[in-house]
Short mmCIF file of C-alpha atoms in Angstrom, two decimals:
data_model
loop_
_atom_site.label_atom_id
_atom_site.label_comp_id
_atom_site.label_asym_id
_atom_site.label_seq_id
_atom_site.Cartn_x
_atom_site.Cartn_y
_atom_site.Cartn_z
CA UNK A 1 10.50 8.32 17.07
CA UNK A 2 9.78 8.19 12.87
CA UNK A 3 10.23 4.95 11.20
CA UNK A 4 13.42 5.49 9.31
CA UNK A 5 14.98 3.43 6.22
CA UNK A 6 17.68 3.40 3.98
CA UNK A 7 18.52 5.86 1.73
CA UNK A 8 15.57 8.19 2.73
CA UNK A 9 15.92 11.27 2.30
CA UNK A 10 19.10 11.62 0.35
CA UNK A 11 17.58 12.98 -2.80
CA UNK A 12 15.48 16.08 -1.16
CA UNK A 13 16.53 19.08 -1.71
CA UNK A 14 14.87 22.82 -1.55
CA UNK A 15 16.09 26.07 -3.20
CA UNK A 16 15.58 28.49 -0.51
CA UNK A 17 15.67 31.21 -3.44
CA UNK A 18 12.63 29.96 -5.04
CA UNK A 19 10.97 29.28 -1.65
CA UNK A 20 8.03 30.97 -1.19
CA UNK A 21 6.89 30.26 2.46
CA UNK A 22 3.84 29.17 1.37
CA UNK A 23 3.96 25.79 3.48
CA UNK A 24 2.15 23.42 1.63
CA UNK A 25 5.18 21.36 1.42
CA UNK A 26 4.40 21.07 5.36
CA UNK A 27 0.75 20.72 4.79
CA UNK A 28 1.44 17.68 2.08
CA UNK A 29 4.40 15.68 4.18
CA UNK A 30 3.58 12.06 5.70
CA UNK A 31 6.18 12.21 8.41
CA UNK A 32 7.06 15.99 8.95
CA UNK A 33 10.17 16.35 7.34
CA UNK A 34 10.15 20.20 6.94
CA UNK A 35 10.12 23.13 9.44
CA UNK A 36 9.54 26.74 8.99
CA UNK A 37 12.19 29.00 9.51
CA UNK A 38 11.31 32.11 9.30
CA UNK A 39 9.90 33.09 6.08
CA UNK A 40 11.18 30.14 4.05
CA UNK A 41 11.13 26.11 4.64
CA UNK A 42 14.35 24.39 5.78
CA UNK A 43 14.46 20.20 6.26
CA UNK A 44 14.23 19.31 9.49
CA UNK A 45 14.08 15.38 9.86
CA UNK A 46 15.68 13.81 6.60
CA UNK A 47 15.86 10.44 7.18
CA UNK A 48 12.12 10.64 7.73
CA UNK A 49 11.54 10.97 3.95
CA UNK A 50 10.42 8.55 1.74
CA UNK A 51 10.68 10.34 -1.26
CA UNK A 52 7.38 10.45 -1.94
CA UNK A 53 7.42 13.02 -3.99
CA UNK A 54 4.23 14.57 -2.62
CA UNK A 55 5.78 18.31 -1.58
CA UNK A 56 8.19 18.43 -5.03
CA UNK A 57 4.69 18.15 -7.00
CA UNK A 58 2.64 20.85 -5.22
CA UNK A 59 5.59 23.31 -4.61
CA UNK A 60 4.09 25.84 -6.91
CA UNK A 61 7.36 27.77 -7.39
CA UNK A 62 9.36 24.97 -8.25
CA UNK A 63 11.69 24.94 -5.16
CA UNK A 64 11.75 21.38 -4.05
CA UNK A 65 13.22 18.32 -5.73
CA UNK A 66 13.05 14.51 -5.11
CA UNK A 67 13.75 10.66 -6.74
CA UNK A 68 10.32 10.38 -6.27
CA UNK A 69 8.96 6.92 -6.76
CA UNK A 70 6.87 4.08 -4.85
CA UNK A 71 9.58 2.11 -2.39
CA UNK A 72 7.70 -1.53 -3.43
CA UNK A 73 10.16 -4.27 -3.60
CA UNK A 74 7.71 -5.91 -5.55
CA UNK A 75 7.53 -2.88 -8.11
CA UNK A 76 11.08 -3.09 -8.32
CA UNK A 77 10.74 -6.91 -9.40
CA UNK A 78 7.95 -6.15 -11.87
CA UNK A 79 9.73 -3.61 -13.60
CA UNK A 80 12.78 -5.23 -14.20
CA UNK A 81 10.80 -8.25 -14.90
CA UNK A 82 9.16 -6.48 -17.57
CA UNK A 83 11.69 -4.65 -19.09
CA UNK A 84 10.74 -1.33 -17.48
CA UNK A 85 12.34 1.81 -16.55
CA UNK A 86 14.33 0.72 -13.32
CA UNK A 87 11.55 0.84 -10.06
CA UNK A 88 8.13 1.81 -12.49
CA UNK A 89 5.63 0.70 -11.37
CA UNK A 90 4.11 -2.45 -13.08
CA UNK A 91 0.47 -0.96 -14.00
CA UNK A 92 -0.62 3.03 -14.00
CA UNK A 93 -2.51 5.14 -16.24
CA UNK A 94 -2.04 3.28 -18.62
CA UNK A 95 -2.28 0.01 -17.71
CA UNK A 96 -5.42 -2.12 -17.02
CA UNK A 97 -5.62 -4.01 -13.47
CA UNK A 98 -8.79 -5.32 -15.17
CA UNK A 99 -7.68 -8.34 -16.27
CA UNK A 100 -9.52 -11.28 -15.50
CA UNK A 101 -6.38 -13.20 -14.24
CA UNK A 102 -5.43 -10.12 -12.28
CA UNK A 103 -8.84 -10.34 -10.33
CA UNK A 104 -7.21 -13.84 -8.59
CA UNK A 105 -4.50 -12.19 -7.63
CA UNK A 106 -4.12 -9.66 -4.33
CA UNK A 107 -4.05 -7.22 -7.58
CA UNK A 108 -0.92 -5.36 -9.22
CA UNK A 109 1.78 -4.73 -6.96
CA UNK A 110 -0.80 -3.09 -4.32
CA UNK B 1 -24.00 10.47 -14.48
CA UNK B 2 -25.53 9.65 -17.76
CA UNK B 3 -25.42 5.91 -17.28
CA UNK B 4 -28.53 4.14 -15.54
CA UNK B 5 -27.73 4.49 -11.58
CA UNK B 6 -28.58 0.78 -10.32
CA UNK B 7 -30.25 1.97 -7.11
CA UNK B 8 -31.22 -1.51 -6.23
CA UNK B 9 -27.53 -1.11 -4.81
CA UNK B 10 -27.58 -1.81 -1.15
CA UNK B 11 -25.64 0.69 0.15
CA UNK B 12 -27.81 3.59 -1.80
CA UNK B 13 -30.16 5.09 0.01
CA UNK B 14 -31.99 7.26 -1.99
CA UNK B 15 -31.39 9.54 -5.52
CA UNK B 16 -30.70 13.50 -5.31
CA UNK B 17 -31.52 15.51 -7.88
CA UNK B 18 -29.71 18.67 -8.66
CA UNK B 19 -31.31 20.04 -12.10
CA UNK B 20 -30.89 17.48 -14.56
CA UNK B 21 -28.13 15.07 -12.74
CA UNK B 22 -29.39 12.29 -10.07
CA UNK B 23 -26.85 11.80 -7.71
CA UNK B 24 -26.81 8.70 -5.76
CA UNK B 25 -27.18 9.04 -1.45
CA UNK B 26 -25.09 6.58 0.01
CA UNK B 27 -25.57 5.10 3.84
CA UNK B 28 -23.50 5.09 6.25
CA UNK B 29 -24.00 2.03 7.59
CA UNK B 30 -22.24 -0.64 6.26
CA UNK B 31 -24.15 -4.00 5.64
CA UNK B 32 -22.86 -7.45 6.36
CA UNK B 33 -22.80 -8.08 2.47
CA UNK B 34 -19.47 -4.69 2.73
CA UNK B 35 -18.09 -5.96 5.64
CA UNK B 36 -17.89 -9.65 4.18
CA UNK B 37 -16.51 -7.59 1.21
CA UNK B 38 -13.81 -5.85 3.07
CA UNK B 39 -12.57 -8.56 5.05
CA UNK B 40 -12.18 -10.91 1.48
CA UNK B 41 -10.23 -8.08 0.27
CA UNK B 42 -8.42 -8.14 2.98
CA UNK B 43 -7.55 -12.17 2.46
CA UNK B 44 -6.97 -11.05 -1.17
CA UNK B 45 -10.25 -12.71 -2.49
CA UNK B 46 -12.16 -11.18 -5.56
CA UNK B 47 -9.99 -8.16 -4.20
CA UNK B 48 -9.49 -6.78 -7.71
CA UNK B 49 -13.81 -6.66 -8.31
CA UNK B 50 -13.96 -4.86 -4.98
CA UNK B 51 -14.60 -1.63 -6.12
CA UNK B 52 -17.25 0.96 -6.78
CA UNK B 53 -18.24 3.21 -10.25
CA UNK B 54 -16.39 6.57 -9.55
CA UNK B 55 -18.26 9.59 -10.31
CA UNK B 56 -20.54 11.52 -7.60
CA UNK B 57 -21.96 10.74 -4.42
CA UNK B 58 -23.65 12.11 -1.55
CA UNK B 59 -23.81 11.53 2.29
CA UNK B 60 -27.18 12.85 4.48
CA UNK B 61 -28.33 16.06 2.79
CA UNK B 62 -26.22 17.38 0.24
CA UNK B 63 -26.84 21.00 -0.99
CA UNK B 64 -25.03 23.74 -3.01
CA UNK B 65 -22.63 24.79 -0.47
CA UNK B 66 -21.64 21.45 1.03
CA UNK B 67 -18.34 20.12 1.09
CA UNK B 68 -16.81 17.68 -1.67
CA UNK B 69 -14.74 15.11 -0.56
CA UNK B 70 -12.57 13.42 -3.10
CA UNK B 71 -11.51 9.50 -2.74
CA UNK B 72 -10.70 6.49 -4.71
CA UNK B 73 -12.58 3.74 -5.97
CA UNK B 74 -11.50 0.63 -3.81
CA UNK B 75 -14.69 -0.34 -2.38
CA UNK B 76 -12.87 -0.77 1.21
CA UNK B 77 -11.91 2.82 1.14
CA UNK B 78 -15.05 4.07 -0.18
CA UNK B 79 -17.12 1.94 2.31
CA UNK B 80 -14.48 3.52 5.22
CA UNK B 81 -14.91 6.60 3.87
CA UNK B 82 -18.84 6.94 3.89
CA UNK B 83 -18.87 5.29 7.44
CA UNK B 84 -16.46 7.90 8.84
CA UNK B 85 -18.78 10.55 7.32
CA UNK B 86 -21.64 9.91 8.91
CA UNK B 87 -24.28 12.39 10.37
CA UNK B 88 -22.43 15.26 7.80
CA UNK B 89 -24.01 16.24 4.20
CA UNK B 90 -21.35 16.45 1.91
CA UNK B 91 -20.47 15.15 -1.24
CA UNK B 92 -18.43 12.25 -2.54
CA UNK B 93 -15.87 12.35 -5.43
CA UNK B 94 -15.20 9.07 -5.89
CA UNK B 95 -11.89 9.16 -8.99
CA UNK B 96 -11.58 5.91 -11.05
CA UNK B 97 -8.10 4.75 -9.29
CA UNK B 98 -9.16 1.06 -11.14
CA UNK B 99 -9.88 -0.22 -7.60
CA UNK B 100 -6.85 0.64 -5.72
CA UNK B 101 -6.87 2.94 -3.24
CA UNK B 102 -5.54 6.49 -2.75
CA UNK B 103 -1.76 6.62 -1.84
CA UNK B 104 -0.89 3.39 -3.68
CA UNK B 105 -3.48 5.01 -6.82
CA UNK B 106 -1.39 8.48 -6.28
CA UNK B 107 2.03 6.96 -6.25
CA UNK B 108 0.81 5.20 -9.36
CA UNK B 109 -0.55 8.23 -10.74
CA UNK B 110 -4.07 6.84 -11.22
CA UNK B 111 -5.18 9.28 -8.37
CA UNK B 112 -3.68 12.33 -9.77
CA UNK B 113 -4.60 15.60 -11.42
CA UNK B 114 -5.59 14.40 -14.86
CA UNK B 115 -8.03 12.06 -13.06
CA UNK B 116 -9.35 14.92 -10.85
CA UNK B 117 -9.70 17.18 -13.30
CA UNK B 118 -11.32 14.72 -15.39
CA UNK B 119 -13.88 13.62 -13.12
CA UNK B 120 -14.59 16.82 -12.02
CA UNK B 121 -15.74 17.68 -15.81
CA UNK B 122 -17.26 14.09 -15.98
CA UNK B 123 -19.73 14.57 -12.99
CA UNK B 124 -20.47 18.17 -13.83
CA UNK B 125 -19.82 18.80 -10.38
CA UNK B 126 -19.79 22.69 -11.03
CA UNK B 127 -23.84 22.55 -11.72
CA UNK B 128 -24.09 20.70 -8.71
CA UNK B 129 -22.50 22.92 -5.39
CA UNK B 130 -21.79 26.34 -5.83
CA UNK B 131 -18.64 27.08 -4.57
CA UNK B 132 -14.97 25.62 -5.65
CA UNK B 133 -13.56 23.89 -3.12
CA UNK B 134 -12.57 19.92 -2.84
CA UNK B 135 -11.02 17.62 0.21
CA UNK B 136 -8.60 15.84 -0.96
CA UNK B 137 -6.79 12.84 0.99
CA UNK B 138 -3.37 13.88 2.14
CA UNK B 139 -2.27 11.18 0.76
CA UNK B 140 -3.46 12.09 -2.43
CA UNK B 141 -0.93 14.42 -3.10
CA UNK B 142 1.57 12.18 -4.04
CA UNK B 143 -0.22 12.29 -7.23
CA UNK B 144 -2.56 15.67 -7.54
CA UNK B 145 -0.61 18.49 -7.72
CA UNK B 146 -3.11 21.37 -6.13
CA UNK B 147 -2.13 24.49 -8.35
CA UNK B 148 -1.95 22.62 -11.41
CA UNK B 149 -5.85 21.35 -10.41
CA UNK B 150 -6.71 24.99 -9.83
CA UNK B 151 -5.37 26.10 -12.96
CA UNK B 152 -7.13 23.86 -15.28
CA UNK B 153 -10.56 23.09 -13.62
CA UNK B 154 -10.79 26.27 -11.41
CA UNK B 155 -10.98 24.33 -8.41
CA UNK B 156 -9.19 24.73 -4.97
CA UNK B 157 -7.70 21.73 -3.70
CA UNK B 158 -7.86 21.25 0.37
CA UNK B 159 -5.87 18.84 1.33
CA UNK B 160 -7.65 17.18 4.57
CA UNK B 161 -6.25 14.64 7.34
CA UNK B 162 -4.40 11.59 6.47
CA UNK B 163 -6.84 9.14 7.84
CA UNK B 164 -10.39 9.52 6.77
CA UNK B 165 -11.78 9.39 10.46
CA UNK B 166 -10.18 12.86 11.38
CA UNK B 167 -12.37 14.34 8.07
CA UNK B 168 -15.11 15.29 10.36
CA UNK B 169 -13.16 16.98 13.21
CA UNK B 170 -11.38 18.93 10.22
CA UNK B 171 -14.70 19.86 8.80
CA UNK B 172 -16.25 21.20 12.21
CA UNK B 173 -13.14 22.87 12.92
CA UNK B 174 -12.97 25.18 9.85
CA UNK B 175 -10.97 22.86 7.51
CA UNK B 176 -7.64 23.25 10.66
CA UNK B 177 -5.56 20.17 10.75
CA UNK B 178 -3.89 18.87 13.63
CA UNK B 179 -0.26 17.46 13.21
CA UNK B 180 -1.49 14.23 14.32
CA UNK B 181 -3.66 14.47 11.17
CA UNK B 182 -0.89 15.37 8.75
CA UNK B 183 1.60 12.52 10.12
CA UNK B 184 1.14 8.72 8.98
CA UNK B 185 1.88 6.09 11.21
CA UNK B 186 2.91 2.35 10.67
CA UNK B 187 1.59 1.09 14.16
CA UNK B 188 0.50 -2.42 15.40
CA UNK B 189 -2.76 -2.96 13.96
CA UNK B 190 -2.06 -1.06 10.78
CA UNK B 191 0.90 -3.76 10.08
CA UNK B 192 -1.35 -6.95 11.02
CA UNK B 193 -4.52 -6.18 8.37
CA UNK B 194 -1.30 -6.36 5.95
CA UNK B 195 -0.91 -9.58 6.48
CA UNK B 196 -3.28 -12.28 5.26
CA UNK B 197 -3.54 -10.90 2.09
CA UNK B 198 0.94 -11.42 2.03
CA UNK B 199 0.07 -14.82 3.54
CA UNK B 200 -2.39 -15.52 0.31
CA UNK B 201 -0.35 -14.18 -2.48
CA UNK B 202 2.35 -16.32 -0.84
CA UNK B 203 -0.09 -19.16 -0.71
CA UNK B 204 -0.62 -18.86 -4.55
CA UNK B 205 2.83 -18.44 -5.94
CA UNK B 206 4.83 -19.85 -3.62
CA UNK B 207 3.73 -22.67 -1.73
CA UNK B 208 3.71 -25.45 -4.74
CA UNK B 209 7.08 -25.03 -5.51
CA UNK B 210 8.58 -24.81 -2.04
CA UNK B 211 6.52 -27.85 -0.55
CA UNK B 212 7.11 -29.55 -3.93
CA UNK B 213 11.16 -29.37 -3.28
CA UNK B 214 10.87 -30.09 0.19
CA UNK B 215 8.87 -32.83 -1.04
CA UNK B 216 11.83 -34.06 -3.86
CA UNK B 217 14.55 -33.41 -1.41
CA UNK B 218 13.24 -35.57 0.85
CA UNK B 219 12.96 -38.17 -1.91
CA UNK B 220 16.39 -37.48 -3.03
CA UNK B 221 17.61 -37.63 0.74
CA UNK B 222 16.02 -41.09 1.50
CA UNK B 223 17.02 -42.07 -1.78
CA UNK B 224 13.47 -43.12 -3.27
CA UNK B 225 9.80 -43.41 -1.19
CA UNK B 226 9.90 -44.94 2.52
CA UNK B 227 9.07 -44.10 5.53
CA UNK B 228 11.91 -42.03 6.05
CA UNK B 229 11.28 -40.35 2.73
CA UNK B 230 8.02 -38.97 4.73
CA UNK B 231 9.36 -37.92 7.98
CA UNK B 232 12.13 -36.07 5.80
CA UNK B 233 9.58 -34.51 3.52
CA UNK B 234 7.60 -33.18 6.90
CA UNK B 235 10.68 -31.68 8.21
CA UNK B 236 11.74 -29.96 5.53
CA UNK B 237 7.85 -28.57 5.21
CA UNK B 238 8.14 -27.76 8.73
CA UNK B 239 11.93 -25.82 7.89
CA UNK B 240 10.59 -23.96 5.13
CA UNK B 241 6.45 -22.95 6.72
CA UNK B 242 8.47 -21.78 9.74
CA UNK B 243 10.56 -19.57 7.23
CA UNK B 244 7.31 -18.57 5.42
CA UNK B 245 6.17 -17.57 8.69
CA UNK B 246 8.78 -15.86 9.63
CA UNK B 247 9.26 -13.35 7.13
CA UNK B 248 5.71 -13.00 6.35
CA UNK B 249 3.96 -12.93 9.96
CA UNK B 250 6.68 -12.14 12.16
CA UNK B 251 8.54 -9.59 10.16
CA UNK B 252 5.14 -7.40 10.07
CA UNK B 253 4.49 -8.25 13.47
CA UNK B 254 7.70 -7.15 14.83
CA UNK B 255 9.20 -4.51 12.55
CA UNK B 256 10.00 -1.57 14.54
CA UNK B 257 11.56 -4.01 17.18
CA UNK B 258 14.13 -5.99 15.02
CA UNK B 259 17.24 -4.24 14.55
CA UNK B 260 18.75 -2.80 11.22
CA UNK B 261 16.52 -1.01 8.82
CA UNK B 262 16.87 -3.29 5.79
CA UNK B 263 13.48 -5.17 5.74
CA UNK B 264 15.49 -7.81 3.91
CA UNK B 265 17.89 -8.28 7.13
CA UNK B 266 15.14 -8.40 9.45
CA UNK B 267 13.69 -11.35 7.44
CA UNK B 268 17.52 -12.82 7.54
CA UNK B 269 18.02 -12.28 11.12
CA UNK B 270 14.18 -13.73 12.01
CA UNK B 271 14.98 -16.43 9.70
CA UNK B 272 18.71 -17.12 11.58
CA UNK B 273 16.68 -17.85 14.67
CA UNK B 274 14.17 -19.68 13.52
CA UNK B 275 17.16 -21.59 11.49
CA UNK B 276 19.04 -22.31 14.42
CA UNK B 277 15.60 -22.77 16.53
CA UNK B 278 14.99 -25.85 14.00
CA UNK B 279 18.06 -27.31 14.00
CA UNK B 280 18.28 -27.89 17.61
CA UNK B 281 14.85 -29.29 17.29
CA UNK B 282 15.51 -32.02 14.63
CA UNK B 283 19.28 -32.83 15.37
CA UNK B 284 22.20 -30.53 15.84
CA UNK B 285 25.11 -31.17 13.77
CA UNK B 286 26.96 -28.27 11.79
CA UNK B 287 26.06 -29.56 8.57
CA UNK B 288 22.51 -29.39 9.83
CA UNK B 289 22.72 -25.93 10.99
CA UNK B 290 24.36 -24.74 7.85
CA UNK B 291 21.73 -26.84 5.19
CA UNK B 292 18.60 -25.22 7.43
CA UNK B 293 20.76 -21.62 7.56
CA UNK B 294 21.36 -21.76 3.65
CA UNK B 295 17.50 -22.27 2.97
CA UNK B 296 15.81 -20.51 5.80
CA UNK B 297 17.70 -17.30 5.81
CA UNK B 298 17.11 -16.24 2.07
CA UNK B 299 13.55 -17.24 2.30
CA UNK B 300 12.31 -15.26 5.02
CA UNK B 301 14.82 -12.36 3.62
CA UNK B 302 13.00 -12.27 0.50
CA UNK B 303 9.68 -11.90 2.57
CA UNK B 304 11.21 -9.61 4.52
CA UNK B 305 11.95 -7.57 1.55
CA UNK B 306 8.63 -7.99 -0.14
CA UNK B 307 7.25 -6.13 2.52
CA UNK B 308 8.36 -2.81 1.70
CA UNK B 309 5.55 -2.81 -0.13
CA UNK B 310 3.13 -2.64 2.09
CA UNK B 311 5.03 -0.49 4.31
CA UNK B 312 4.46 3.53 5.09
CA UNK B 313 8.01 4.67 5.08
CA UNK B 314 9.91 2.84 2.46
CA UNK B 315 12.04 5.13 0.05
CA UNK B 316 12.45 3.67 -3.81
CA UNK B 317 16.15 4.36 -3.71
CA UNK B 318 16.02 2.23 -0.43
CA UNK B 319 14.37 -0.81 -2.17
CA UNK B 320 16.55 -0.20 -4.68
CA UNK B 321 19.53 -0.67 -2.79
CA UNK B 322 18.11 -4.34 -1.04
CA UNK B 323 17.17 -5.91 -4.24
CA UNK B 324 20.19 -4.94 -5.90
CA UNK B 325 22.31 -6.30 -3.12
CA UNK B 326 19.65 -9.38 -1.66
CA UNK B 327 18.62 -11.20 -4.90
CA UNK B 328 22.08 -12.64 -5.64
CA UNK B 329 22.50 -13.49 -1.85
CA UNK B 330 19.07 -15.06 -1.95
CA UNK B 331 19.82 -17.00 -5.29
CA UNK B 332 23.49 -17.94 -4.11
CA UNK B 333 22.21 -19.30 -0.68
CA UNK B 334 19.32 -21.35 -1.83
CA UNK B 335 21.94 -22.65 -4.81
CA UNK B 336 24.45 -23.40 -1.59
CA UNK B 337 21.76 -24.43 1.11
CA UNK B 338 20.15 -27.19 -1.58
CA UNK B 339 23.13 -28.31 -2.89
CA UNK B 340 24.66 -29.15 0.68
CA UNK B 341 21.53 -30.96 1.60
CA UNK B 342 22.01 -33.64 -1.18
CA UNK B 343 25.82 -33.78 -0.84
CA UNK B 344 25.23 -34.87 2.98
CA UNK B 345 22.20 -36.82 1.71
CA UNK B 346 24.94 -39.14 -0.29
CA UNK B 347 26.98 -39.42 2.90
CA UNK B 348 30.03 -37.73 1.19
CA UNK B 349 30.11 -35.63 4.28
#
């Protein structure tokens, strides 16, 4: 029985044509969402995504795509907050969690 | 590592030297001084200092041809990590995720392949083992993409188990992964270390303001400071810590048992009972019920919500969805639930 949420899932999709077979979309997944059939990858349990985005960044031919982004109602709150791109997430790259008053805190959003 | 290497650190053992680089040993053991650590991050104490300098590591004997593992810089994963390595010699590739650890860091991006690929450059790591292959957390491929690491440091990413404690059944096994090791779980005990530290953000944000309008209704309600201005600022305390504890204990606690997959609705319909639960307890009367409804309900909702975050199956398009659709409610019903409460305070009802 996989956890399941709204929405999941409703974004991935993989272009068979590009698929290679190469499986690391399978070796990548957190809850088993794709199968092999035969030589190329099919999904098998969509509403177990969560968009993570994990398999549409290593699929080195290109053949999976995904609203990847971090499901963090908190994030969501932040951005908007903030003035942000709708669901960024409050502090990456380029950010610094570093601040002193951030050290009080539980820290960022995670 | 060109900086000085404080080895008066208690959890380094000793210093390895391959050619001109000193690599720090690390023990496997963790010391009262980490645990204390990990269990204040945990609370969300000094959680942001909790972390380690990335760069390279080792575990036991480390030579040319041992394995690299890769991990983030959050002391409590790095302290997990080294304790589930124990009895191997490998290496550790510690990435500078700024103290947050890996899928959270890879989501971010912070544990990702311009961070690999720096680090890997940055510890010379090529001068120190003699083949090209890294472990990489599962979970760290939310934010590494493998070929792109290949094609600009040369290196082949592996990506190992999910949880760090399968790394050493992978490695004795030839680098095989079960599917229990590729599939993350969200099961009791995983969901209760999440708590305290939602309990203590809650603790610093929220609690003021809640107790303080409990506090002011009660004034309001008892029309100025008496005795009965006490009693009604304790029970609307008690209303609202029952709330707080519903959606931030209970909703954790119970979440694969509550019906309906909004986390915001789980808080609502914990918060209902606890709602109705109260009102029986301090005087039924519909007004009653409805005042405790209005102000329960949205609170533990919003908890409810806020939990996504911490959660292991939570789409962004999902969270999305609640807060577009749960803020207003929450806003409206607070708006409704506080305004009742003094109306029936005045006796117009």
């Amino acid at each position: 029985m996989s956890l399941t949420y709204l929405k999941n899932g409703e974004s991935l999709t993989v272009n068979t044509k590009k698929c290679t077979g190469c499986g690391i979309c399978l070796e990548v997944c957190p809850h088993n969402v794709f199968e092999m059939s035969g030589k190329k990858v099919s999904i098998g349990e969509r509403a177990a995504c969560m968009e993570c985005g994990a398999c549409s960044l290593n699929c080195p031919a290109g053949a999976i795509a995904v609203g990847s982004g971090v499901g963090c109602a908190a994030a969501v709150y932040s951005s908007l907050i903030k003035g942000k791109k709708d669901g960024e997430v409050c502090c990456g790259p380029d950010v610094s969690c570093d601040d002193e008053k951030q050290s009080g805190n539980s820290g960022c959003c995670c | 590592m060109d900086k000085e290497i404080d080895n008066k650190v208690e959890w380094i053992s000793r210093l390895y030297s391959a050619g001109s680089l000193t690599i720090p040993i690390v023990r496997s053991d963790l010391t009262a001084a980490d645990i204390r650590g990990g269990w204040m991050a945990r609370w969300g104490l000094k959680r942001m200092k909790f972390k380690v300098e990335p760069g390279l590591y080792g575990i036991g004997n480390p030579r040319e041809d041992s394995p690299v593992i890769v991990t983030a810089n959050y002391k409590l994963t790095f302290d997990k990590v080294r304790s589930d390595l124990a009895g191997l010699d490998v290496f550790i590739l510690v990435l500078d995720t700024k103290g947050i650890n890996v899928w959270c860091a890879a989501g971010k991006g912070t544990f990702g392949t311009e961070e690999l690929a720096k680090r890997i450059l940055l510890s010379k790591l090529d001068k120190v083992i003699n083949h090209k292959t890294l472990i990489v957390p599962q979970l760290g491929a939310v934010g590494v993409s493998a070929h792109e690491v290949k094609k600009r440091s040369g290196f082949t990413v592996k990506y190992g188990p999910v949880r760090s404690e399968d790394i050493k059944e992978y490695i004795n096994s030839g680098y095989k992964k079960t599917a229990a090791m590729r599939k993350v779980t969200f099961t009791f005990k995983e969901r209760v270390v999440l708590i305290p530290v939602e309990i203590m953000v809650l603790f610093k944000k929220a609690l003021l303001p809640l107790f303080g309008a409990a506090i002011l209704l009660a004034i309001l309600e008892a029309r100025g400071i008496s005795v009965q201005t006490i009693t009604g600022a304790a029970k609307n305390i008690a209303g609202v810590t029952g709330a707080l504890i519903s959606g931030s204990v209970l909703v954790p606690l119970l979440l694969p048992y509550i019906p309906l997959r909004s986390f915001g609705l789980k808080g609502a319909l914990l918060g209902a009972l606890w709602g109705a639960v109260f009102t029986l307890l301090t005087g039924f009367s519909l007004i009653n019920l409805a005042v405790w409804l209005l102000l329960i309900i949205p609170i533990s909702a919003f908890l409810g919500l806020n939990f996504t975050g911490s959660s292991t199956f939570t789409s962004l398009a999902g969270v999305k969805l609640e807060v577009k659709i749960a803020t207003p409610l929450i806003i409206i019903s607070l708006i409704l639930g506080v305004s009742l409460k003094a109306i029936a305070a005045f006796g117009i009802i």
